[in-house]
Amino acid sequence: MDQTFIAKGLPIAFHGTVIHSLSPTDLQILPNTFLLIDTAGKIQALVPNTAPETINTLVAENGYAPDVFPVKHLPRTSFLIPGFIDTHHHAPQWAQRGVGRGRSLLDWLENITFAHEAKFADPAYAEKMYGAVVDGLLNQGITTAAYYASKHLDATKILARICATRGQRALVGRCNMNRHAPDWYRDADAEVSVAETAEFIAWMRGLDVGGGDGDGDGEAENALVKPVITPRFAISCDETVLAGLGELARQNPDLPIQTHFNEAEQEIEFTRQLFPGFKHEAELYQRFGLLGERSILAHCIFLQEEEMEVLKSAGCGVAHCPISNTTMQAFMVAPVREYLRRGIKVGLGTDSGGGHSVSMLEVMKQAFVVSTARATETRGADPALGLNECFFLATLGGAQVCGLEDKVGSFAVGKEFDALEIVAEGGVMTPVEDDDSIEIVLEKFLMTGDDRNIAKVYVRGRAVKV
């Protein structure tokens, strides 16, 4: 394995504007800020309103030699923001993005998606395509991704290794699906489905995956890549599989769980037919031990009142995927304002390839559009999301959903430095004028910028953009 992201690096510091969220409504813009990252990639100092002439003193106070210490001074049109966090991404659908518009969810799965994912039985194909996925997301500033892999154990291991060697923080899950898929693309039986997931977890535990402590136990506190228990959705998993995965979740209390949840009316009705003994999906997953503060629930479009109460009390997170929800057969609007009002954790997901874009900037804009539709639909009872809220969902909100808020998502002393260095000029971005405030510059970037304005991408203090 490439040791680039395991070996200790050099400390570095920045002086300039730093922008991050503390809550959905509290956006902090910190000018003239001194930010120092230590050799472990953690933030050692964060000092706003630092005069340039005091930087050497701050460097010395933090234990470094001022004369040789690297400090990067950011110009007025550049700033640092936290890395984007994609809470829902199907890695094996990379080559099918944009294909299948106008189809229902189940039709799209059965006639397009399963055939694409089946290709990952070939390790060489998996190596090629997963390399493109990880490079593509890093170039878009996505420093953390929650990945669904295919059902193939070997290919899922390949995805985890690529994330580690290329320096992306990731949750990687082997997809469980033992029914309601073609014979050539489903687990042989329930026992195989659960056993291969257990094997993948054990393999990850035994591997120093991207930043471990080097003792080979794979469980270092700062490991970049973790396994995630991944029942595709209830339709594709029978009760034996769900029970087995629930037991794995009980045995591995540190691991997250991800699944699709109340995504489409057709899917919800089919789930009711398959599990007639349950009132709703929340009760179903809770009964099998798959609902809790580690759960990442994708979509959450049509939740009943009782289900929202369960999500809040259990501490679940919602992966809001506004692009895929509005570009398939139906225009589906998740009640994100209601989730935030109730204190339910919410982050954003690209949902590639149901979502045609892997740009988190595009996802943020679509989240704004969808929330405006929701405001119209509710006659103003659910106000549209503001720009600051969408930024929060793409950063700290996503970290909360993935259980990583103590590590990333904002800038605080002790957190790991996952960040984007933005150059707010060039490409198709709205030109920055001399009298623009930093608030206006940020808005121009969020609304009109793209990956060309993301000059550097850092994961735990190391540059990873290709």
PDB file of C-alpha atoms in Angstrom, residues 200-443:
ATOM      1  CA  PHE A 200     -15.265  -7.642   4.993  1.00  0.00           C
ATOM      2  CA  ILE A 201     -15.495  -6.122   8.472  1.00  0.00           C
ATOM      3  CA  ALA A 202     -12.847  -8.549   9.762  1.00  0.00           C
ATOM      4  CA  TRP A 203     -10.606  -7.772   6.785  1.00  0.00           C
ATOM      5  CA  MET A 204     -10.887  -4.067   7.495  1.00  0.00           C
ATOM      6  CA  ARG A 205     -10.154  -4.657  11.188  1.00  0.00           C
ATOM      7  CA  GLY A 206      -6.989  -6.484  10.245  1.00  0.00           C
ATOM      8  CA  LEU A 207      -5.747  -3.851   7.866  1.00  0.00           C
ATOM      9  CA  ASP A 208      -4.041  -0.565   8.620  1.00  0.00           C
ATOM     10  CA  VAL A 209      -6.347   1.333   6.284  1.00  0.00           C
ATOM     11  CA  GLY A 210      -5.106   4.822   5.561  1.00  0.00           C
ATOM     12  CA  GLY A 211      -3.671   6.411   8.632  1.00  0.00           C
ATOM     13  CA  GLY A 212      -3.711   3.728  11.273  1.00  0.00           C
ATOM     14  CA  ASP A 213      -1.127   3.514  13.993  1.00  0.00           C
ATOM     15  CA  GLY A 214       0.913   0.930  12.109  1.00  0.00           C
ATOM     16  CA  ASP A 215       0.320  -1.974  14.477  1.00  0.00           C
ATOM     17  CA  GLY A 216      -1.796  -3.814  11.944  1.00  0.00           C
ATOM     18  CA  ASP A 217      -5.004  -3.842  13.998  1.00  0.00           C
ATOM     19  CA  GLY A 218      -6.798  -1.497  11.586  1.00  0.00           C
ATOM     20  CA  GLU A 219      -8.606   0.182  14.467  1.00  0.00           C
ATOM     21  CA  ALA A 220      -6.515   3.264  15.094  1.00  0.00           C
ATOM     22  CA  GLU A 221      -8.587   6.214  16.228  1.00  0.00           C
ATOM     23  CA  ASN A 222      -7.524   8.210  13.193  1.00  0.00           C
ATOM     24  CA  ALA A 223      -8.008   5.574  10.481  1.00  0.00           C
ATOM     25  CA  LEU A 224      -9.338   7.194   7.306  1.00  0.00           C
ATOM     26  CA  VAL A 225     -11.467   4.315   6.029  1.00  0.00           C
ATOM     27  CA  LYS A 226     -14.064   2.338   7.979  1.00  0.00           C
ATOM     28  CA  PRO A 227     -16.539  -0.380   7.035  1.00  0.00           C
ATOM     29  CA  VAL A 228     -20.254   0.437   7.124  1.00  0.00           C
ATOM     30  CA  ILE A 229     -23.019  -2.172   7.418  1.00  0.00           C
ATOM     31  CA  THR A 230     -25.059  -1.798   4.216  1.00  0.00           C
ATOM     32  CA  PRO A 231     -28.404  -3.522   3.641  1.00  0.00           C
ATOM     33  CA  ARG A 232     -29.323  -2.039   0.252  1.00  0.00           C
ATOM     34  CA  PHE A 233     -32.945  -1.648   1.306  1.00  0.00           C
ATOM     35  CA  ALA A 234     -35.590  -3.844   2.866  1.00  0.00           C
ATOM     36  CA  ILE A 235     -36.831  -5.038  -0.530  1.00  0.00           C
ATOM     37  CA  SER A 236     -33.487  -6.697  -1.294  1.00  0.00           C
ATOM     38  CA  CYS A 237     -32.945  -8.260   2.148  1.00  0.00           C
ATOM     39  CA  ASP A 238     -35.069 -10.943   3.780  1.00  0.00           C
ATOM     40  CA  GLU A 239     -35.580 -11.190   7.521  1.00  0.00           C
ATOM     41  CA  THR A 240     -32.639 -13.560   7.974  1.00  0.00           C
ATOM     42  CA  VAL A 241     -30.271 -11.054   6.377  1.00  0.00           C
ATOM     43  CA  LEU A 242     -31.660  -8.121   8.365  1.00  0.00           C
ATOM     44  CA  ALA A 243     -31.390 -10.109  11.592  1.00  0.00           C
ATOM     45  CA  GLY A 244     -27.826 -11.154  10.769  1.00  0.00           C
ATOM     46  CA  LEU A 245     -26.787  -7.592   9.968  1.00  0.00           C
ATOM     47  CA  GLY A 246     -28.435  -6.408  13.169  1.00  0.00           C
ATOM     48  CA  GLU A 247     -26.310  -8.889  15.089  1.00  0.00           C
ATOM     49  CA  LEU A 248     -23.183  -7.624  13.308  1.00  0.00           C
ATOM     50  CA  ALA A 249     -24.185  -4.093  14.290  1.00  0.00           C
ATOM     51  CA  ARG A 250     -24.515  -5.232  17.907  1.00  0.00           C
ATOM     52  CA  GLN A 251     -21.100  -6.912  17.793  1.00  0.00           C
ATOM     53  CA  ASN A 252     -19.479  -3.836  16.198  1.00  0.00           C
ATOM     54  CA  PRO A 253     -20.876  -0.849  18.116  1.00  0.00           C
ATOM     55  CA  ASP A 254     -18.406   1.548  16.488  1.00  0.00           C
ATOM     56  CA  LEU A 255     -19.572   0.892  12.928  1.00  0.00           C
ATOM     57  CA  PRO A 256     -22.130   2.990  11.055  1.00  0.00           C
ATOM     58  CA  ILE A 257     -25.115   1.507   9.234  1.00  0.00           C
ATOM     59  CA  GLN A 258     -26.529   2.788   5.955  1.00  0.00           C
ATOM     60  CA  THR A 259     -29.614   1.971   3.923  1.00  0.00           C
ATOM     61  CA  HIS A 260     -32.286   3.512   1.696  1.00  0.00           C
ATOM     62  CA  PHE A 261     -35.306   4.653   3.673  1.00  0.00           C
ATOM     63  CA  ASN A 262     -38.733   5.759   2.452  1.00  0.00           C
ATOM     64  CA  GLU A 263     -37.301   6.705  -0.931  1.00  0.00           C
ATOM     65  CA  ALA A 264     -40.282   6.268  -3.252  1.00  0.00           C
ATOM     66  CA  GLU A 265     -43.960   5.414  -2.916  1.00  0.00           C
ATOM     67  CA  GLN A 266     -43.545   2.291  -5.076  1.00  0.00           C
ATOM     68  CA  GLU A 267     -40.688   1.107  -2.861  1.00  0.00           C
ATOM     69  CA  ILE A 268     -42.636   1.809   0.352  1.00  0.00           C
ATOM     70  CA  GLU A 269     -45.662  -0.143  -0.852  1.00  0.00           C
ATOM     71  CA  PHE A 270     -43.518  -3.117  -1.920  1.00  0.00           C
ATOM     72  CA  THR A 271     -41.834  -3.096   1.504  1.00  0.00           C
ATOM     73  CA  ARG A 272     -45.265  -3.209   3.189  1.00  0.00           C
ATOM     74  CA  GLN A 273     -46.157  -6.254   1.110  1.00  0.00           C
ATOM     75  CA  LEU A 274     -42.904  -8.011   2.004  1.00  0.00           C
ATOM     76  CA  PHE A 275     -43.112  -7.183   5.716  1.00  0.00           C
ATOM     77  CA  PRO A 276     -46.832  -7.030   6.541  1.00  0.00           C
ATOM     78  CA  GLY A 277     -46.194  -7.340  10.266  1.00  0.00           C
ATOM     79  CA  PHE A 278     -44.622  -3.881  10.526  1.00  0.00           C
ATOM     80  CA  LYS A 279     -46.367  -0.508  10.573  1.00  0.00           C
ATOM     81  CA  HIS A 280     -43.602   1.294   8.711  1.00  0.00           C
ATOM     82  CA  GLU A 281     -39.930   1.144   7.805  1.00  0.00           C
ATOM     83  CA  ALA A 282     -38.819   2.755  11.049  1.00  0.00           C
ATOM     84  CA  GLU A 283     -40.384  -0.040  13.084  1.00  0.00           C
ATOM     85  CA  LEU A 284     -38.923  -2.622  10.702  1.00  0.00           C
ATOM     86  CA  TYR A 285     -35.339  -1.456  10.930  1.00  0.00           C
ATOM     87  CA  GLN A 286     -35.610  -0.754  14.642  1.00  0.00           C
ATOM     88  CA  ARG A 287     -36.860  -4.280  15.307  1.00  0.00           C
ATOM     89  CA  PHE A 288     -33.783  -5.711  13.585  1.00  0.00           C
ATOM     90  CA  GLY A 289     -31.343  -3.488  15.481  1.00  0.00           C
ATOM     91  CA  LEU A 290     -30.432  -1.325  12.489  1.00  0.00           C
ATOM     92  CA  LEU A 291     -31.797   2.010  13.658  1.00  0.00           C
ATOM     93  CA  GLY A 292     -29.813   4.258  15.974  1.00  0.00           C
ATOM     94  CA  GLU A 293     -27.366   7.132  16.187  1.00  0.00           C
ATOM     95  CA  ARG A 294     -25.041   5.297  13.762  1.00  0.00           C
ATOM     96  CA  SER A 295     -27.723   4.971  11.056  1.00  0.00           C
ATOM     97  CA  ILE A 296     -27.401   6.918   7.786  1.00  0.00           C
ATOM     98  CA  LEU A 297     -30.824   6.873   6.123  1.00  0.00           C
ATOM     99  CA  ALA A 298     -30.849   7.927   2.492  1.00  0.00           C
ATOM    100  CA  HIS A 299     -33.721  10.012   1.080  1.00  0.00           C
ATOM    101  CA  CYS A 300     -36.457   9.939   3.792  1.00  0.00           C
ATOM    102  CA  ILE A 301     -39.123  11.447   1.539  1.00  0.00           C
ATOM    103  CA  PHE A 302     -42.425  10.128   2.884  1.00  0.00           C
ATOM    104  CA  LEU A 303     -41.978   9.664   6.632  1.00  0.00           C
ATOM    105  CA  GLN A 304     -45.015   9.335   8.855  1.00  0.00           C
ATOM    106  CA  GLU A 305     -45.217  11.446  12.004  1.00  0.00           C
ATOM    107  CA  GLU A 306     -44.342   8.463  14.182  1.00  0.00           C
ATOM    108  CA  GLU A 307     -41.323   7.673  12.020  1.00  0.00           C
ATOM    109  CA  MET A 308     -39.949  11.186  12.447  1.00  0.00           C
ATOM    110  CA  GLU A 309     -40.306  10.807  16.191  1.00  0.00           C
ATOM    111  CA  VAL A 310     -38.419   7.505  16.039  1.00  0.00           C
ATOM    112  CA  LEU A 311     -35.598   9.027  13.963  1.00  0.00           C
ATOM    113  CA  LYS A 312     -35.229  11.893  16.399  1.00  0.00           C
ATOM    114  CA  SER A 313     -35.289   9.740  19.531  1.00  0.00           C
ATOM    115  CA  ALA A 314     -32.937   7.138  18.026  1.00  0.00           C
ATOM    116  CA  GLY A 315     -30.461   9.783  16.819  1.00  0.00           C
ATOM    117  CA  CYS A 316     -30.523   8.717  13.159  1.00  0.00           C
ATOM    118  CA  GLY A 317     -29.081  10.836  10.363  1.00  0.00           C
ATOM    119  CA  VAL A 318     -30.747  11.691   7.048  1.00  0.00           C
ATOM    120  CA  ALA A 319     -28.788  11.719   3.771  1.00  0.00           C
ATOM    121  CA  HIS A 320     -30.721  14.256   1.684  1.00  0.00           C
ATOM    122  CA  CYS A 321     -30.248  13.630  -2.061  1.00  0.00           C
ATOM    123  CA  PRO A 322     -32.097  16.442  -3.858  1.00  0.00           C
ATOM    124  CA  ILE A 323     -30.759  15.794  -7.373  1.00  0.00           C
ATOM    125  CA  SER A 324     -31.776  12.148  -7.673  1.00  0.00           C
ATOM    126  CA  ASN A 325     -35.048  12.820  -5.856  1.00  0.00           C
ATOM    127  CA  THR A 326     -36.113  15.335  -8.494  1.00  0.00           C
ATOM    128  CA  THR A 327     -34.702  13.960 -11.749  1.00  0.00           C
ATOM    129  CA  MET A 328     -36.014  10.420 -11.876  1.00  0.00           C
ATOM    130  CA  GLN A 329     -39.669   9.759 -12.749  1.00  0.00           C
ATOM    131  CA  ALA A 330     -41.165  11.911  -9.994  1.00  0.00           C
ATOM    132  CA  PHE A 331     -40.306  15.222  -8.348  1.00  0.00           C
ATOM    133  CA  MET A 332     -39.953  14.129  -4.710  1.00  0.00           C
ATOM    134  CA  VAL A 333     -39.437  16.696  -1.982  1.00  0.00           C
ATOM    135  CA  ALA A 334     -38.001  15.654   1.377  1.00  0.00           C
ATOM    136  CA  PRO A 335     -39.210  17.725   4.362  1.00  0.00           C
ATOM    137  CA  VAL A 336     -35.719  18.868   5.327  1.00  0.00           C
ATOM    138  CA  ARG A 337     -36.963  21.996   7.102  1.00  0.00           C
ATOM    139  CA  GLU A 338     -39.087  19.785   9.345  1.00  0.00           C
ATOM    140  CA  TYR A 339     -36.122  17.535  10.097  1.00  0.00           C
ATOM    141  CA  LEU A 340     -33.986  20.510  11.074  1.00  0.00           C
ATOM    142  CA  ARG A 341     -36.817  21.940  13.155  1.00  0.00           C
ATOM    143  CA  ARG A 342     -36.996  18.675  15.105  1.00  0.00           C
ATOM    144  CA  GLY A 343     -33.227  18.481  15.558  1.00  0.00           C
ATOM    145  CA  ILE A 344     -32.771  15.457  13.276  1.00  0.00           C
ATOM    146  CA  LYS A 345     -29.281  15.259  11.765  1.00  0.00           C
ATOM    147  CA  VAL A 346     -29.208  16.027   8.024  1.00  0.00           C
ATOM    148  CA  GLY A 347     -26.399  15.962   5.461  1.00  0.00           C
ATOM    149  CA  LEU A 348     -26.260  16.001   1.663  1.00  0.00           C
ATOM    150  CA  GLY A 349     -25.658  13.140  -0.746  1.00  0.00           C
ATOM    151  CA  THR A 350     -24.822  13.139  -4.437  1.00  0.00           C
ATOM    152  CA  ASP A 351     -26.506   9.718  -4.826  1.00  0.00           C
ATOM    153  CA  SER A 352     -24.453   8.993  -7.928  1.00  0.00           C
ATOM    154  CA  GLY A 353     -25.626   7.500 -10.304  1.00  0.00           C
ATOM    155  CA  GLY A 354     -29.295   8.226  -9.559  1.00  0.00           C
ATOM    156  CA  GLY A 355     -27.936  11.717  -9.117  1.00  0.00           C
ATOM    157  CA  HIS A 356     -26.283  12.844 -12.340  1.00  0.00           C
ATOM    158  CA  SER A 357     -23.820  15.239 -10.677  1.00  0.00           C
ATOM    159  CA  VAL A 358     -21.021  14.554  -8.202  1.00  0.00           C
ATOM    160  CA  SER A 359     -20.520  18.266  -7.523  1.00  0.00           C
ATOM    161  CA  MET A 360     -21.487  19.138  -3.965  1.00  0.00           C
ATOM    162  CA  LEU A 361     -21.928  22.724  -5.162  1.00  0.00           C
ATOM    163  CA  GLU A 362     -24.661  21.466  -7.507  1.00  0.00           C
ATOM    164  CA  VAL A 363     -26.224  19.407  -4.724  1.00  0.00           C
ATOM    165  CA  MET A 364     -26.335  22.468  -2.448  1.00  0.00           C
ATOM    166  CA  LYS A 365     -28.059  24.512  -5.139  1.00  0.00           C
ATOM    167  CA  GLN A 366     -30.602  21.772  -5.790  1.00  0.00           C
ATOM    168  CA  ALA A 367     -31.264  21.504  -2.055  1.00  0.00           C
ATOM    169  CA  PHE A 368     -32.144  25.194  -2.139  1.00  0.00           C
ATOM    170  CA  VAL A 369     -34.419  24.694  -5.173  1.00  0.00           C
ATOM    171  CA  VAL A 370     -36.167  21.686  -3.610  1.00  0.00           C
ATOM    172  CA  SER A 371     -36.709  23.529  -0.332  1.00  0.00           C
ATOM    173  CA  THR A 372     -38.225  26.430  -2.265  1.00  0.00           C
ATOM    174  CA  ALA A 373     -40.648  23.971  -3.852  1.00  0.00           C
ATOM    175  CA  ARG A 374     -41.444  22.678  -0.384  1.00  0.00           C
ATOM    176  CA  ALA A 375     -42.085  26.227   0.833  1.00  0.00           C
ATOM    177  CA  THR A 376     -44.495  26.740  -2.052  1.00  0.00           C
ATOM    178  CA  GLU A 377     -46.178  23.397  -1.419  1.00  0.00           C
ATOM    179  CA  THR A 378     -46.693  24.190   2.276  1.00  0.00           C
ATOM    180  CA  ARG A 379     -47.724  27.818   1.631  1.00  0.00           C
ATOM    181  CA  GLY A 380     -44.733  29.039   3.612  1.00  0.00           C
ATOM    182  CA  ALA A 381     -45.117  26.716   6.604  1.00  0.00           C
ATOM    183  CA  ASP A 382     -41.738  25.165   5.722  1.00  0.00           C
ATOM    184  CA  PRO A 383     -39.535  28.114   4.708  1.00  0.00           C
ATOM    185  CA  ALA A 384     -36.886  27.525   2.053  1.00  0.00           C
ATOM    186  CA  LEU A 385     -33.350  26.735   3.167  1.00  0.00           C
ATOM    187  CA  GLY A 386     -30.929  29.613   3.217  1.00  0.00           C
ATOM    188  CA  LEU A 387     -27.497  29.522   1.636  1.00  0.00           C
ATOM    189  CA  ASN A 388     -25.857  29.226   5.056  1.00  0.00           C
ATOM    190  CA  GLU A 389     -27.990  26.189   5.861  1.00  0.00           C
ATOM    191  CA  CYS A 390     -27.089  24.440   2.609  1.00  0.00           C
ATOM    192  CA  PHE A 391     -23.406  25.084   3.316  1.00  0.00           C
ATOM    193  CA  PHE A 392     -23.847  23.564   6.776  1.00  0.00           C
ATOM    194  CA  LEU A 393     -25.509  20.456   5.311  1.00  0.00           C
ATOM    195  CA  ALA A 394     -22.563  19.956   2.938  1.00  0.00           C
ATOM    196  CA  THR A 395     -19.977  20.206   5.716  1.00  0.00           C
ATOM    197  CA  LEU A 396     -20.676  19.905   9.447  1.00  0.00           C
ATOM    198  CA  GLY A 397     -24.173  18.493   8.904  1.00  0.00           C
ATOM    199  CA  GLY A 398     -22.705  15.675   6.819  1.00  0.00           C
ATOM    200  CA  ALA A 399     -20.056  15.038   9.462  1.00  0.00           C
ATOM    201  CA  GLN A 400     -22.779  14.676  12.088  1.00  0.00           C
ATOM    202  CA  VAL A 401     -24.716  12.220   9.923  1.00  0.00           C
ATOM    203  CA  CYS A 402     -21.575  10.111   9.384  1.00  0.00           C
ATOM    204  CA  GLY A 403     -20.609  10.204  13.066  1.00  0.00           C
ATOM    205  CA  LEU A 404     -17.480  12.231  12.320  1.00  0.00           C
ATOM    206  CA  GLU A 405     -18.343  15.614  13.829  1.00  0.00           C
ATOM    207  CA  ASP A 406     -15.627  15.216  16.465  1.00  0.00           C
ATOM    208  CA  LYS A 407     -13.038  14.844  13.681  1.00  0.00           C
ATOM    209  CA  VAL A 408     -14.079  16.979  10.689  1.00  0.00           C
ATOM    210  CA  GLY A 409     -16.757  19.286   9.279  1.00  0.00           C
ATOM    211  CA  SER A 410     -15.542  22.512  10.838  1.00  0.00           C
ATOM    212  CA  PHE A 411     -12.321  24.120  12.005  1.00  0.00           C
ATOM    213  CA  ALA A 412     -11.553  23.748  15.690  1.00  0.00           C
ATOM    214  CA  VAL A 413      -8.386  23.012  17.600  1.00  0.00           C
ATOM    215  CA  GLY A 414      -7.970  19.246  17.825  1.00  0.00           C
ATOM    216  CA  LYS A 415      -9.991  18.430  14.722  1.00  0.00           C
ATOM    217  CA  GLU A 416      -8.366  16.967  11.637  1.00  0.00           C
ATOM    218  CA  PHE A 417      -7.686  19.370   8.785  1.00  0.00           C
ATOM    219  CA  ASP A 418      -9.995  18.285   5.967  1.00  0.00           C
ATOM    220  CA  ALA A 419     -10.315  21.454   3.930  1.00  0.00           C
ATOM    221  CA  LEU A 420     -10.666  23.137   0.581  1.00  0.00           C
ATOM    222  CA  GLU A 421      -8.609  26.087  -0.559  1.00  0.00           C
ATOM    223  CA  ILE A 422     -10.890  28.182  -2.732  1.00  0.00           C
ATOM    224  CA  VAL A 423      -9.677  30.607  -5.389  1.00  0.00           C
ATOM    225  CA  ALA A 424     -12.732  32.704  -6.162  1.00  0.00           C
ATOM    226  CA  GLU A 425     -11.861  33.713  -9.699  1.00  0.00           C
ATOM    227  CA  GLY A 426     -11.682  32.123 -13.122  1.00  0.00           C
ATOM    228  CA  GLY A 427     -13.714  29.453 -14.836  1.00  0.00           C
ATOM    229  CA  VAL A 428     -17.401  30.304 -15.155  1.00  0.00           C
ATOM    230  CA  MET A 429     -17.656  31.857 -11.709  1.00  0.00           C
ATOM    231  CA  THR A 430     -19.173  35.328 -11.426  1.00  0.00           C
ATOM    232  CA  PRO A 431     -16.313  37.857 -11.453  1.00  0.00           C
ATOM    233  CA  VAL A 432     -15.277  39.203  -8.068  1.00  0.00           C
ATOM    234  CA  GLU A 433     -15.263  43.005  -7.931  1.00  0.00           C
ATOM    235  CA  ASP A 434     -13.124  45.242  -5.748  1.00  0.00           C
ATOM    236  CA  ASP A 435     -16.014  46.320  -3.556  1.00  0.00           C
ATOM    237  CA  ASP A 436     -17.374  42.806  -2.958  1.00  0.00           C
ATOM    238  CA  SER A 437     -17.477  41.778   0.686  1.00  0.00           C
ATOM    239  CA  ILE A 438     -16.244  38.294   1.613  1.00  0.00           C
ATOM    240  CA  GLU A 439     -19.902  37.330   2.141  1.00  0.00           C
ATOM    241  CA  ILE A 440     -20.614  38.229  -1.495  1.00  0.00           C
ATOM    242  CA  VAL A 441     -17.490  36.406  -2.692  1.00  0.00           C
ATOM    243  CA  LEU A 442     -18.601  33.268  -0.840  1.00  0.00           C
ATOM    244  CA  GLU A 443     -22.098  33.507  -2.317  1.00  0.00           C
TER     245      GLU A 443
END
